[in-house]
Short mmCIF file of C-alpha atoms and ligand atoms in Angstrom, two decimals:
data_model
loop_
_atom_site.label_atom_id
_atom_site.label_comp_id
_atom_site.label_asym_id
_atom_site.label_seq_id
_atom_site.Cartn_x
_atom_site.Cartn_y
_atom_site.Cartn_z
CA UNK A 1 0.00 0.00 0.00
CA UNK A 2 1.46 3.62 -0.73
CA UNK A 3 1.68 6.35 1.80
CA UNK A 4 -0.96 8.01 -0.63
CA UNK A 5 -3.57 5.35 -0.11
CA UNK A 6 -2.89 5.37 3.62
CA UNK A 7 -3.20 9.04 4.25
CA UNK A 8 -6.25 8.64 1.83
CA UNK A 9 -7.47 5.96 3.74
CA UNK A 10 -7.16 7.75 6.95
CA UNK A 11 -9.15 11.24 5.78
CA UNK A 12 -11.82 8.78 4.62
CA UNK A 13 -12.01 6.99 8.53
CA UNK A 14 -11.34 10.35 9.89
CA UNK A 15 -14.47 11.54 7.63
CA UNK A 16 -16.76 8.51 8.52
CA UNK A 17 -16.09 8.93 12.25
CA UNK A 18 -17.57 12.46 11.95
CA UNK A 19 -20.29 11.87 9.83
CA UNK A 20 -21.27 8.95 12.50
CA UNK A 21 -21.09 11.30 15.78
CA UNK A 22 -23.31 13.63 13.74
CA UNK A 23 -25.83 10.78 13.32
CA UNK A 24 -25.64 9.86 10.10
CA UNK A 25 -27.42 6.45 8.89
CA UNK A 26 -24.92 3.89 7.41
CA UNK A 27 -26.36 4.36 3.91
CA UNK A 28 -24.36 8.07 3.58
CA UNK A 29 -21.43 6.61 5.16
CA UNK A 30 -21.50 3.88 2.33
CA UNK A 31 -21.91 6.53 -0.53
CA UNK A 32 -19.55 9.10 0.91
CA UNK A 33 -16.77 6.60 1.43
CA UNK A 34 -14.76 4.06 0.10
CA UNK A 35 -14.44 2.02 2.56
CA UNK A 36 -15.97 -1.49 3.17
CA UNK A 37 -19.67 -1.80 4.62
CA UNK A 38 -18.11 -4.39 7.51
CA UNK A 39 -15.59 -1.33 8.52
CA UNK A 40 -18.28 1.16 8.55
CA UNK A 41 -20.26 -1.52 10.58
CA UNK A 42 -17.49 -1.67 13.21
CA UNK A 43 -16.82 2.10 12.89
CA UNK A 44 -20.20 2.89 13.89
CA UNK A 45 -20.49 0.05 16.50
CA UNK A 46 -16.98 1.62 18.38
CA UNK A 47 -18.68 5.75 17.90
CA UNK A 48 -22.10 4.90 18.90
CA UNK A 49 -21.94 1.99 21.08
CA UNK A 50 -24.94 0.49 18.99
CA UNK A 51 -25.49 -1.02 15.54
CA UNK A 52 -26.12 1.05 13.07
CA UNK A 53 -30.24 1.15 12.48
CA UNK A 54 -31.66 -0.39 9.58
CA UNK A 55 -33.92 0.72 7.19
CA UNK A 56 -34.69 3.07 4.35
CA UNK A 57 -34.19 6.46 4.11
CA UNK A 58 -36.54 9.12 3.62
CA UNK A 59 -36.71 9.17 -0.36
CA UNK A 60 -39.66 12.48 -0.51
CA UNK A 61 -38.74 15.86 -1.78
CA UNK A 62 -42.41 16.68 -0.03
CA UNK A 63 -40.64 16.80 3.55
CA UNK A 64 -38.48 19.73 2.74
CA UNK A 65 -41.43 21.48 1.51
CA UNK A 66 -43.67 21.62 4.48
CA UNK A 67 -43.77 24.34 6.95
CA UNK A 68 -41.16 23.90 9.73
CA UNK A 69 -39.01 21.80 8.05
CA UNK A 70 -38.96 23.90 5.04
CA UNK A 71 -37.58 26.91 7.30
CA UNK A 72 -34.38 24.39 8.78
CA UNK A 73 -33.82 22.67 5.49
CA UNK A 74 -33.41 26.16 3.94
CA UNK A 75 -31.08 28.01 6.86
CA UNK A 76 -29.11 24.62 6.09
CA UNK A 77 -28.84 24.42 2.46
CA UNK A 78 -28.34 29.07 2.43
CA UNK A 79 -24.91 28.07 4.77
CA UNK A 80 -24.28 24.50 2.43
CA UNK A 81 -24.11 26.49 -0.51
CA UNK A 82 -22.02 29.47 0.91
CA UNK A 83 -19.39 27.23 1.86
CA UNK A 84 -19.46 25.30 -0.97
CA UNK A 85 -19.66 28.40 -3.71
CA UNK A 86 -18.75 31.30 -1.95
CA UNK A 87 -16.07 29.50 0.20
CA UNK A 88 -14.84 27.24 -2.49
CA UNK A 89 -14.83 24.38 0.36
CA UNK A 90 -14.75 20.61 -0.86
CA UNK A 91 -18.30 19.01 -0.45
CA UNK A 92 -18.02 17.21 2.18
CA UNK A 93 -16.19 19.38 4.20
CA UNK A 94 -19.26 22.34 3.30
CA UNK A 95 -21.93 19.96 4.53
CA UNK A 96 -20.28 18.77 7.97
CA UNK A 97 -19.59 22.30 8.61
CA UNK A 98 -22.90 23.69 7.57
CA UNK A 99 -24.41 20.67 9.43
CA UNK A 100 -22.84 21.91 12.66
CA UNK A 101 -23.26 25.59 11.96
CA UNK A 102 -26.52 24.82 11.56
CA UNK A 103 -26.98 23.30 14.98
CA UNK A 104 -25.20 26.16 16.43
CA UNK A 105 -27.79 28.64 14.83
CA UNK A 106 -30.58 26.85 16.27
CA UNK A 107 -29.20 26.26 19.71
CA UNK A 108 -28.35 29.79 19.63
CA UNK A 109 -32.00 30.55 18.41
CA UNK A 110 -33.22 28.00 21.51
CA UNK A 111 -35.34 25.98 18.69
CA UNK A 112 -35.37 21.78 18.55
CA UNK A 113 -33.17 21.03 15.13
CA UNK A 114 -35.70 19.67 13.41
CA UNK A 115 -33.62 18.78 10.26
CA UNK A 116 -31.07 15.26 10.95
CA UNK A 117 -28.13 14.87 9.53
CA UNK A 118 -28.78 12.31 6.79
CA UNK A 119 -32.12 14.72 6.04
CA UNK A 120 -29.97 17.15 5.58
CA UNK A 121 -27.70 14.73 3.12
CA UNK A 122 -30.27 13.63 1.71
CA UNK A 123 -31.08 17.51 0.70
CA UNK A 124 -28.22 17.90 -0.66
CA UNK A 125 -28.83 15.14 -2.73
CA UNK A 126 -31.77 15.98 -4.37
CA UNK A 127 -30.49 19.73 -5.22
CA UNK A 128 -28.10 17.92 -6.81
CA UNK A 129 -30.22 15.92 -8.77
CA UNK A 130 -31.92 18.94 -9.90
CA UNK A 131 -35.25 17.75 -8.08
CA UNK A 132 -35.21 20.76 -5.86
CA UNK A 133 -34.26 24.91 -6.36
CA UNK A 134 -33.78 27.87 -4.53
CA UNK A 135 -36.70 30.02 -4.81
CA UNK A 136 -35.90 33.84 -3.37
CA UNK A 137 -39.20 34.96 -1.38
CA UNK A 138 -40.33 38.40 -3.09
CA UNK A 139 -41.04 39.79 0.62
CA UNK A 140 -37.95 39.39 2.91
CA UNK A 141 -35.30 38.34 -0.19
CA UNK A 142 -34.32 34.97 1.41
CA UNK A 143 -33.52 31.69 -0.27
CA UNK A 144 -35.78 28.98 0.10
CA UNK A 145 -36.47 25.36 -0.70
CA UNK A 146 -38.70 24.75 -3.31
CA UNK A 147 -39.48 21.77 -5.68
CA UNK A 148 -37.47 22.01 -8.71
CA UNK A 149 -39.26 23.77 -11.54
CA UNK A 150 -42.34 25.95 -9.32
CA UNK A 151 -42.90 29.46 -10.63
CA UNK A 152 -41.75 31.66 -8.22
CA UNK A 153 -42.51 35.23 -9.64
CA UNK A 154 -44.20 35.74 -7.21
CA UNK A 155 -43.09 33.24 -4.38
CA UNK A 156 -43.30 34.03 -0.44
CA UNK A 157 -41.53 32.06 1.81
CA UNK A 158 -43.12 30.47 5.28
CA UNK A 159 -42.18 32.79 7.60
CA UNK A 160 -43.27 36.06 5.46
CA UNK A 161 -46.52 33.87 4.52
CA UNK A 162 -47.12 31.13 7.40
CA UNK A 163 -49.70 28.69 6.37
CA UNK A 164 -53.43 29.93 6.31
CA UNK A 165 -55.92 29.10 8.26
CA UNK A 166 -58.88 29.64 6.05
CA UNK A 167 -61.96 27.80 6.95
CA UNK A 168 -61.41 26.84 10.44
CA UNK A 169 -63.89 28.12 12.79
CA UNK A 170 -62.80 30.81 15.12
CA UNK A 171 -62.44 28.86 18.60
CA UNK A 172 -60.54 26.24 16.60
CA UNK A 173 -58.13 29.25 15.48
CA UNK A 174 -58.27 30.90 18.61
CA UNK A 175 -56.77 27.95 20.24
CA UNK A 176 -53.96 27.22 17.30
CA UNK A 177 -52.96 30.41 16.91
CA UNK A 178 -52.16 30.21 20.97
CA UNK A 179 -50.63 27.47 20.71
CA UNK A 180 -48.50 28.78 17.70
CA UNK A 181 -47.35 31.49 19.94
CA UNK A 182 -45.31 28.88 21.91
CA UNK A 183 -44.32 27.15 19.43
CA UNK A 184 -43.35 29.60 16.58
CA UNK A 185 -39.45 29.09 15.83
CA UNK A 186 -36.79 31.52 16.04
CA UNK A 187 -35.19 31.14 12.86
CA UNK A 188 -34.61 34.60 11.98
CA UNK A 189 -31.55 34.17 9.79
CA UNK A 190 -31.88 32.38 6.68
CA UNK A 191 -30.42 33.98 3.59
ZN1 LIG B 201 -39.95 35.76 3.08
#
């Protein structure tokens, strides 16, 4: 083996190890890295103390779309893509680093992170197969997630436009809209 491979070999461990105590699923492990799926297995085992879990992953563009998730997934991809094209940063270097600035902004804004790591891969993923775009909100100027292809003319984003609440009767509303109040987010910088 060359010292090349080793070093090679080493970034790729060092890589794994950090996409692992981040949470990722074994499935972006396996596409992100070279290395074999019974080393990954044993990586994972020695980071987490647990087997990796099994099953799919979440394959729907629709997720990133809804309300809440729609405002994480886009303060994630606005600081993804900075790195990566304003930054010049290698890819997977941008997205652990976005992933934990991300996590910072939210602590910092005392919200739950609603988007996981390998949502936030899978994000990625989908932007770059061109299933997703930015759409920039014609109120507030931000960048936000939006299926790939939507008019957007005249887009507004969630936060400028929260959902509607248009033919709910007004006790129901009443008692949403209070409970809103607790629960709205402070995501206040995206874009
Ligand atoms: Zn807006």
């Amino acid at each position: 083996m060359t010292q090349k491979s080793l070093v090679e070999e080493m970034q790729q461990v060092q890589l794994a190890i950090e996409l692992i105590e981040l949470g990722a699923r074994l499935q972006v492990l396996e596409t992100e890295t070279d290395l074999s799926r019974a080393r990954l297995i044993r990586l994972f085992k020695e980071v987490r103390g647990m087997s990796p879990p099994k099953g799919m992953l979440p394959f729907s563009t629709d997720w990133f779309i809804t309300w809440l998730p729609n405002v994480h997934a886009s303060l994630f991809y606005n600081i993804y893509r900075n790195l990566l094209v304003g930054q010049k940063c290698e890819r997977m270097q941008a997205f652990v680093t976005a992933y934990r600035l991300y996590n910072e902004q939210v602590s910092i804004d005392q919200a739950e992170p609603v988007l996981g790591l390998t949502r936030a891969w899978t994000l990625v993923r989908f932007f770059e197969s061109e299933l997703l775009q930015l759409s920039t909100c014609t109120h507030c100027g931000g960048h936000f997630v939006a299926h790939a292809h939507s008019p957007d003319h005249d887009y507004a984003c969630g936060i400028c436009m929260p959902p509607s609440r248009a033919g709910k009767t007004r006790k129901r509303r009443e008692r949403e809209a209070a409970v809103d109040d607790c629960a709205t987010p402070r995501v206040t910088q995206v874009g």
